[in-house]
PDB file of C-alpha atoms in Angstrom:
ATOM      1  CA  LYS A   1      -0.429   0.008   0.083  1.00  0.00           C
ATOM      2  CA  ALA A   2       1.143   3.587  -0.714  1.00  0.00           C
ATOM      3  CA  GLY A   3       1.890   5.252   2.305  1.00  0.00           C
ATOM      4  CA  VAL A   4       0.483   8.761   3.625  1.00  0.00           C
ATOM      5  CA  THR A   5       1.320  11.812   1.010  1.00  0.00           C
ATOM      6  CA  GLN A   6       1.354  15.208   1.555  1.00  0.00           C
ATOM      7  CA  THR A   7       1.268  18.245  -0.877  1.00  0.00           C
ATOM      8  CA  PRO A   8       3.051  20.473  -1.286  1.00  0.00           C
ATOM      9  CA  ARG A   9       6.092  19.420   0.765  1.00  0.00           C
ATOM     10  CA  TYR A  10       7.438  22.688   0.719  1.00  0.00           C
ATOM     11  CA  LEU A  11       5.640  26.014   0.919  1.00  0.00           C
ATOM     12  CA  ILE A  12       6.453  29.603   1.653  1.00  0.00           C
ATOM     13  CA  LYS A  13       3.981  32.326   2.081  1.00  0.00           C
ATOM     14  CA  THR A  14       3.688  35.770   3.327  1.00  0.00           C
ATOM     15  CA  ARG A  15       2.788  36.880   6.830  1.00  0.00           C
ATOM     16  CA  GLY A  16      -1.074  37.491   6.416  1.00  0.00           C
ATOM     17  CA  GLN A  17      -1.511  35.149   3.563  1.00  0.00           C
ATOM     18  CA  GLN A  18      -3.546  32.030   4.633  1.00  0.00           C
ATOM     19  CA  VAL A  19      -2.404  28.612   3.691  1.00  0.00           C
ATOM     20  CA  THR A  20      -4.123  25.002   2.493  1.00  0.00           C
ATOM     21  CA  LEU A  21      -2.770  22.013   3.125  1.00  0.00           C
ATOM     22  CA  SER A  22      -3.601  18.335   1.678  1.00  0.00           C
ATOM     23  CA  CYS A  23      -3.423  14.794   3.212  1.00  0.00           C
ATOM     24  CA  SER A  24      -4.204  11.751   1.307  1.00  0.00           C
ATOM     25  CA  PRO A  25      -4.041   8.634   4.404  1.00  0.00           C
ATOM     26  CA  ILE A  26      -3.251   5.330   3.356  1.00  0.00           C
ATOM     27  CA  SER A  27      -6.292   3.228   1.442  1.00  0.00           C
ATOM     28  CA  GLY A  28      -8.347   1.603   3.961  1.00  0.00           C
ATOM     29  CA  HIS A  29      -7.625   4.606   6.585  1.00  0.00           C
ATOM     30  CA  ARG A  30     -10.531   6.731   8.332  1.00  0.00           C
ATOM     31  CA  SER A  31      -9.031   8.545  10.574  1.00  0.00           C
ATOM     32  CA  VAL A  32      -6.820  11.649   9.844  1.00  0.00           C
ATOM     33  CA  SER A  33      -4.486  13.944  12.569  1.00  0.00           C
ATOM     34  CA  TRP A  34      -2.994  16.561  11.814  1.00  0.00           C
ATOM     35  CA  TYR A  35       0.071  17.831  14.010  1.00  0.00           C
ATOM     36  CA  GLN A  36       2.536  20.788  13.901  1.00  0.00           C
ATOM     37  CA  GLN A  37       6.511  20.031  14.656  1.00  0.00           C
ATOM     38  CA  THR A  38       8.699  23.059  15.540  1.00  0.00           C
ATOM     39  CA  PRO A  39      11.821  22.894  17.388  1.00  0.00           C
ATOM     40  CA  GLY A  40      10.778  24.831  20.156  1.00  0.00           C
ATOM     41  CA  GLN A  41       7.579  23.319  21.252  1.00  0.00           C
ATOM     42  CA  GLY A  42       7.932  19.827  19.218  1.00  0.00           C
ATOM     43  CA  LEU A  43       5.191  17.834  17.753  1.00  0.00           C
ATOM     44  CA  GLN A  44       1.734  19.468  19.107  1.00  0.00           C
ATOM     45  CA  PHE A  45      -1.673  17.518  17.922  1.00  0.00           C
ATOM     46  CA  LEU A  46      -3.563  19.925  16.023  1.00  0.00           C
ATOM     47  CA  PHE A  47      -6.868  17.870  15.282  1.00  0.00           C
ATOM     48  CA  GLU A  48      -8.370  14.672  14.174  1.00  0.00           C
ATOM     49  CA  TYR A  49     -11.111  13.804  11.697  1.00  0.00           C
ATOM     50  CA  PHE A  50     -13.388  10.697  11.501  1.00  0.00           C
ATOM     51  CA  SER A  51     -15.622  10.147   8.439  1.00  0.00           C
ATOM     52  CA  GLU A  52     -15.989  13.870   8.003  1.00  0.00           C
ATOM     53  CA  THR A  53     -16.144  14.878  11.361  1.00  0.00           C
ATOM     54  CA  GLN A  54     -13.798  16.710  13.531  1.00  0.00           C
ATOM     55  CA  ARG A  55     -13.153  14.302  16.240  1.00  0.00           C
ATOM     56  CA  ASN A  56     -10.438  15.705  18.838  1.00  0.00           C
ATOM     57  CA  LYS A  57      -9.061  19.384  18.644  1.00  0.00           C
ATOM     58  CA  GLY A  58      -5.689  20.474  20.031  1.00  0.00           C
ATOM     59  CA  ASN A  59      -4.960  23.996  21.847  1.00  0.00           C
ATOM     60  CA  PHE A  60      -4.626  26.096  18.713  1.00  0.00           C
ATOM     61  CA  PRO A  61      -6.546  29.305  17.651  1.00  0.00           C
ATOM     62  CA  GLY A  62      -9.021  29.611  15.314  1.00  0.00           C
ATOM     63  CA  ARG A  63      -6.733  30.299  12.643  1.00  0.00           C
ATOM     64  CA  PHE A  64      -6.173  26.427  11.973  1.00  0.00           C
ATOM     65  CA  SER A  65      -9.160  24.526  10.674  1.00  0.00           C
ATOM     66  CA  GLY A  66      -9.492  20.965   8.814  1.00  0.00           C
ATOM     67  CA  ARG A  67     -11.508  19.251   7.047  1.00  0.00           C
ATOM     68  CA  GLN A  68     -12.429  15.600   5.624  1.00  0.00           C
ATOM     69  CA  PHE A  69     -13.766  14.498   2.613  1.00  0.00           C
ATOM     70  CA  SER A  70     -15.535  11.623   1.710  1.00  0.00           C
ATOM     71  CA  ASN A  71     -12.568   9.916   0.359  1.00  0.00           C
ATOM     72  CA  SER A  72     -10.589  10.470   3.792  1.00  0.00           C
ATOM     73  CA  ARG A  73      -8.306  12.763   2.003  1.00  0.00           C
ATOM     74  CA  SER A  74      -8.180  15.836   4.387  1.00  0.00           C
ATOM     75  CA  GLU A  75      -7.203  19.463   4.284  1.00  0.00           C
ATOM     76  CA  MET A  76      -6.057  22.137   6.848  1.00  0.00           C
ATOM     77  CA  ASN A  77      -5.891  25.706   6.337  1.00  0.00           C
ATOM     78  CA  VAL A  78      -4.230  28.259   8.393  1.00  0.00           C
ATOM     79  CA  SER A  79      -5.398  31.669   7.878  1.00  0.00           C
ATOM     80  CA  THR A  80      -3.753  34.886   8.989  1.00  0.00           C
ATOM     81  CA  LEU A  81      -0.650  33.502   8.897  1.00  0.00           C
ATOM     82  CA  GLU A  82       1.835  34.377  11.499  1.00  0.00           C
ATOM     83  CA  LEU A  83       5.749  34.157  11.509  1.00  0.00           C
ATOM     84  CA  GLY A  84       5.686  31.673  14.333  1.00  0.00           C
ATOM     85  CA  ASP A  85       3.340  29.025  12.158  1.00  0.00           C
ATOM     86  CA  SER A  86       6.386  28.178  10.461  1.00  0.00           C
ATOM     87  CA  ALA A  87       6.561  24.559  10.932  1.00  0.00           C
ATOM     88  CA  LEU A  88       6.554  21.244   9.686  1.00  0.00           C
ATOM     89  CA  TYR A  89       3.073  20.199   9.443  1.00  0.00           C
ATOM     90  CA  LEU A  90       2.838  16.435   9.573  1.00  0.00           C
ATOM     91  CA  CYS A  91      -0.469  14.575   9.184  1.00  0.00           C
ATOM     92  CA  ALA A  92      -1.207  10.923  10.125  1.00  0.00           C
ATOM     93  CA  SER A  93      -3.473   8.294   9.338  1.00  0.00           C
ATOM     94  CA  SER A  94      -4.738   5.672  11.463  1.00  0.00           C
ATOM     95  CA  PRO A  95      -6.875   1.963  10.255  1.00  0.00           C
ATOM     96  CA  THR A  96      -9.883   2.587  12.665  1.00  0.00           C
ATOM     97  CA  GLY A  97     -11.437   5.273  14.127  1.00  0.00           C
ATOM     98  CA  GLN A  98     -12.273   2.101  17.114  1.00  0.00           C
ATOM     99  CA  THR A  99     -10.809   2.730  20.164  1.00  0.00           C
ATOM    100  CA  SER A 100      -9.067  -1.104  19.943  1.00  0.00           C
ATOM    101  CA  SER A 101      -6.711   0.218  17.478  1.00  0.00           C
ATOM    102  CA  TYR A 102      -4.120   3.220  17.734  1.00  0.00           C
ATOM    103  CA  GLU A 103      -1.730   2.595  15.215  1.00  0.00           C
ATOM    104  CA  GLN A 104      -0.713   5.801  13.549  1.00  0.00           C
ATOM    105  CA  TYR A 105       1.134   6.589  10.215  1.00  0.00           C
ATOM    106  CA  PHE A 106       2.793  10.226   9.290  1.00  0.00           C
ATOM    107  CA  GLY A 107       3.281  11.457   6.372  1.00  0.00           C
ATOM    108  CA  PRO A 108       6.569  12.621   4.950  1.00  0.00           C
ATOM    109  CA  GLY A 109       5.416  16.436   6.227  1.00  0.00           C
ATOM    110  CA  THR A 110       4.480  19.934   4.559  1.00  0.00           C
ATOM    111  CA  ARG A 111       7.578  22.493   5.630  1.00  0.00           C
ATOM    112  CA  LEU A 112       6.154  25.739   5.649  1.00  0.00           C
ATOM    113  CA  THR A 113       7.590  29.141   6.060  1.00  0.00           C
ATOM    114  CA  VAL A 114       6.097  32.356   6.847  1.00  0.00           C
ATOM    115  CA  THR A 115       8.220  35.278   5.850  1.00  0.00           C
TER     116      THR A 115
ATOM    117  CA  GLN B   1      -0.934  16.702  33.640  1.00  0.00           C
ATOM    118  CA  GLN B   2      -1.246  16.065  29.974  1.00  0.00           C
ATOM    119  CA  GLN B   3       2.984  16.320  29.549  1.00  0.00           C
ATOM    120  CA  VAL B   4       5.188  13.223  28.776  1.00  0.00           C
ATOM    121  CA  LYS B   5       8.642  13.676  29.781  1.00  0.00           C
ATOM    122  CA  GLN B   6      11.238  12.324  28.079  1.00  0.00           C
ATOM    123  CA  SER B   7      15.228  11.913  28.997  1.00  0.00           C
ATOM    124  CA  PRO B   8      18.112  12.755  27.791  1.00  0.00           C
ATOM    125  CA  GLN B   9      17.690  15.081  25.105  1.00  0.00           C
ATOM    126  CA  SER B  10      20.908  13.478  23.374  1.00  0.00           C
ATOM    127  CA  LEU B  11      22.608  10.036  23.465  1.00  0.00           C
ATOM    128  CA  ILE B  12      25.808   9.534  21.584  1.00  0.00           C
ATOM    129  CA  VAL B  13      26.189   5.129  21.649  1.00  0.00           C
ATOM    130  CA  GLN B  14      29.215   2.658  20.428  1.00  0.00           C
ATOM    131  CA  LYS B  15      28.241   0.487  18.272  1.00  0.00           C
ATOM    132  CA  GLY B  16      27.261  -2.461  20.076  1.00  0.00           C
ATOM    133  CA  GLY B  17      26.182  -0.595  22.838  1.00  0.00           C
ATOM    134  CA  ILE B  18      22.488  -0.203  24.291  1.00  0.00           C
ATOM    135  CA  SER B  19      20.205   2.691  23.879  1.00  0.00           C
ATOM    136  CA  ILE B  20      18.292   3.083  26.896  1.00  0.00           C
ATOM    137  CA  ILE B  21      15.346   5.945  26.580  1.00  0.00           C
ATOM    138  CA  ASN B  22      13.162   7.133  29.232  1.00  0.00           C
ATOM    139  CA  CYS B  23       9.558   8.674  29.433  1.00  0.00           C
ATOM    140  CA  ALA B  24       7.394   9.620  32.435  1.00  0.00           C
ATOM    141  CA  TYR B  25       4.088  10.627  32.895  1.00  0.00           C
ATOM    142  CA  GLU B  26       1.372  11.942  35.315  1.00  0.00           C
ATOM    143  CA  ASN B  27      -2.174  11.498  33.789  1.00  0.00           C
ATOM    144  CA  THR B  28      -3.488   8.188  34.888  1.00  0.00           C
ATOM    145  CA  ALA B  29      -6.038   8.262  31.375  1.00  0.00           C
ATOM    146  CA  PHE B  30      -2.969   7.120  29.421  1.00  0.00           C
ATOM    147  CA  ASP B  31      -3.311   3.791  28.064  1.00  0.00           C
ATOM    148  CA  TYR B  32      -1.038   3.451  24.631  1.00  0.00           C
ATOM    149  CA  PHE B  33       2.370   4.280  24.729  1.00  0.00           C
ATOM    150  CA  PRO B  34       3.913   4.123  21.562  1.00  0.00           C
ATOM    151  CA  TRP B  35       7.202   4.781  20.061  1.00  0.00           C
ATOM    152  CA  TYR B  36       8.581   6.664  16.772  1.00  0.00           C
ATOM    153  CA  GLN B  37      12.025   7.090  15.020  1.00  0.00           C
ATOM    154  CA  GLN B  38      12.249  10.181  12.809  1.00  0.00           C
ATOM    155  CA  PHE B  39      15.011  10.912  10.580  1.00  0.00           C
ATOM    156  CA  PRO B  40      15.972  14.309   9.120  1.00  0.00           C
ATOM    157  CA  GLY B  41      13.441  15.417   6.408  1.00  0.00           C
ATOM    158  CA  LYS B  42      11.176  12.385   7.181  1.00  0.00           C
ATOM    159  CA  GLY B  43       8.344  11.891   9.074  1.00  0.00           C
ATOM    160  CA  PRO B  44       8.167   9.860  12.387  1.00  0.00           C
ATOM    161  CA  ALA B  45       7.981   5.967  12.376  1.00  0.00           C
ATOM    162  CA  LEU B  46       6.214   4.138  14.266  1.00  0.00           C
ATOM    163  CA  LEU B  47       8.493   1.538  16.198  1.00  0.00           C
ATOM    164  CA  ILE B  48       6.985   0.003  18.848  1.00  0.00           C
ATOM    165  CA  ALA B  49       3.639   0.427  21.357  1.00  0.00           C
ATOM    166  CA  ILE B  50       2.719  -1.023  24.696  1.00  0.00           C
ATOM    167  CA  ARG B  51      -0.163  -0.868  25.998  1.00  0.00           C
ATOM    168  CA  PRO B  52      -0.374  -0.709  30.596  1.00  0.00           C
ATOM    169  CA  ASP B  53      -1.478  -4.074  30.924  1.00  0.00           C
ATOM    170  CA  VAL B  54       1.786  -5.510  29.598  1.00  0.00           C
ATOM    171  CA  SER B  55       5.106  -4.549  31.638  1.00  0.00           C
ATOM    172  CA  GLU B  56       7.357  -5.185  28.274  1.00  0.00           C
ATOM    173  CA  LYS B  57       7.041  -5.804  24.965  1.00  0.00           C
ATOM    174  CA  LYS B  58       9.520  -6.651  22.913  1.00  0.00           C
ATOM    175  CA  GLU B  59      10.331  -6.222  18.733  1.00  0.00           C
ATOM    176  CA  GLY B  60      13.324  -7.694  17.092  1.00  0.00           C
ATOM    177  CA  ARG B  61      16.251  -4.959  18.796  1.00  0.00           C
ATOM    178  CA  PHE B  62      13.574  -2.962  19.950  1.00  0.00           C
ATOM    179  CA  THR B  63      11.915  -3.535  23.715  1.00  0.00           C
ATOM    180  CA  ILE B  64       9.323  -0.977  25.293  1.00  0.00           C
ATOM    181  CA  SER B  65       9.863  -1.756  29.801  1.00  0.00           C
ATOM    182  CA  PHE B  66       6.851  -0.154  30.996  1.00  0.00           C
ATOM    183  CA  ASN B  67       6.058   0.196  34.795  1.00  0.00           C
ATOM    184  CA  LYS B  68       2.577   1.033  35.831  1.00  0.00           C
ATOM    185  CA  SER B  69       3.291   2.105  39.149  1.00  0.00           C
ATOM    186  CA  ALA B  70       5.892   4.789  38.645  1.00  0.00           C
ATOM    187  CA  LYS B  71       4.139   5.728  35.663  1.00  0.00           C
ATOM    188  CA  GLN B  72       7.413   5.539  33.335  1.00  0.00           C
ATOM    189  CA  PHE B  73       8.528   3.553  30.311  1.00  0.00           C
ATOM    190  CA  SER B  74      11.571   3.138  28.601  1.00  0.00           C
ATOM    191  CA  LEU B  75      13.035   2.376  25.076  1.00  0.00           C
ATOM    192  CA  HIS B  76      15.815   0.122  25.207  1.00  0.00           C
ATOM    193  CA  ILE B  77      17.552  -0.412  21.470  1.00  0.00           C
ATOM    194  CA  MET B  78      19.996  -3.711  21.814  1.00  0.00           C
ATOM    195  CA  ASP B  79      23.126  -3.909  19.508  1.00  0.00           C
ATOM    196  CA  SER B  80      23.183  -0.226  18.335  1.00  0.00           C
ATOM    197  CA  GLN B  81      24.222   0.541  15.052  1.00  0.00           C
ATOM    198  CA  PRO B  82      25.080   3.494  13.103  1.00  0.00           C
ATOM    199  CA  GLY B  83      21.771   3.194  11.101  1.00  0.00           C
ATOM    200  CA  ASP B  84      20.098   3.421  14.405  1.00  0.00           C
ATOM    201  CA  SER B  85      20.905   7.180  14.471  1.00  0.00           C
ATOM    202  CA  ALA B  86      18.194   9.230  14.620  1.00  0.00           C
ATOM    203  CA  THR B  87      15.737  11.446  16.656  1.00  0.00           C
ATOM    204  CA  TYR B  88      12.773   9.318  19.039  1.00  0.00           C
ATOM    205  CA  PHE B  89      10.031  10.285  20.478  1.00  0.00           C
ATOM    206  CA  CYS B  90       7.845   8.913  23.138  1.00  0.00           C
ATOM    207  CA  ALA B  91       4.363   9.299  23.146  1.00  0.00           C
ATOM    208  CA  ALA B  92       0.777   8.814  25.157  1.00  0.00           C
ATOM    209  CA  SER B  93      -2.478   8.301  23.997  1.00  0.00           C
ATOM    210  CA  VAL B  94      -5.437   9.563  26.570  1.00  0.00           C
ATOM    211  CA  ARG B  95      -8.352   7.115  26.706  1.00  0.00           C
ATOM    212  CA  GLY B  96     -11.582   8.457  25.009  1.00  0.00           C
ATOM    213  CA  ALA B  97      -9.503  10.397  22.787  1.00  0.00           C
ATOM    214  CA  THR B  98      -8.399   8.157  19.957  1.00  0.00           C
ATOM    215  CA  ASN B  99      -5.393   8.928  17.725  1.00  0.00           C
ATOM    216  CA  LYS B 100      -4.668  12.241  19.997  1.00  0.00           C
ATOM    217  CA  LEU B 101      -1.167  11.808  20.725  1.00  0.00           C
ATOM    218  CA  ILE B 102       1.018  13.540  23.744  1.00  0.00           C
ATOM    219  CA  PHE B 103       4.316  13.414  22.020  1.00  0.00           C
ATOM    220  CA  GLY B 104       7.745  13.738  24.389  1.00  0.00           C
ATOM    221  CA  THR B 105      10.492  16.402  23.438  1.00  0.00           C
ATOM    222  CA  GLY B 106      12.646  13.970  21.563  1.00  0.00           C
ATOM    223  CA  THR B 107      15.972  12.186  22.091  1.00  0.00           C
ATOM    224  CA  LEU B 108      18.550  12.461  19.355  1.00  0.00           C
ATOM    225  CA  LEU B 109      21.063   9.558  19.121  1.00  0.00           C
ATOM    226  CA  ALA B 110      23.850   9.093  17.515  1.00  0.00           C
ATOM    227  CA  VAL B 111      25.397   5.558  17.279  1.00  0.00           C
ATOM    228  CA  GLN B 112      29.100   5.966  16.997  1.00  0.00           C
ATOM    229  CA  PRO B 113      30.984   3.146  14.651  1.00  0.00           C
TER     230      PRO B 113
END
């Protein structure tokens, strides 16, 4: 099976702009989670989508949003970009939404630079 | 209480040696503890994971030891190889929040030939 794919891999944006990142989960996986990775804060959970519904949310401002489509593909959007939003954004997919399965598989990430 | 504390921050081990990374937590609602390995420019890759009802789990050269009463768990890499040089993250998943992983701060492992 193909792994988790994320597009684009690299992105440069200007402060104040908005950005949309895309994630295609492993075939058959219905849960998609997003994480932000920075040198200062490490890996932080943004949100999780399952069956097109946001199931869990981390402690990020409302400028960070996401959605999931019927084919399980997911997008996340960051509006009014700030310099501190520069990070590696990682998407992870999971085989099932049932509590018995916790394995998450990460994509390569999208490196966002805000100037 | 949601934190997972990881140590050491960095570790240098000789080839063939044992690498040991430790993590501690406070939240007793955590019920799943995975370890991830990350190489530069790549996303984290799941190495091995454990549940609180098991004290040890071994997969190849990787072993998780879990001490529920002390709320601590550790990763042991036996016969460490230069190819194991990477950043390792412990994580925990909260019961009822299936895929919401709380990560430790990471350990940069360097295995010297």
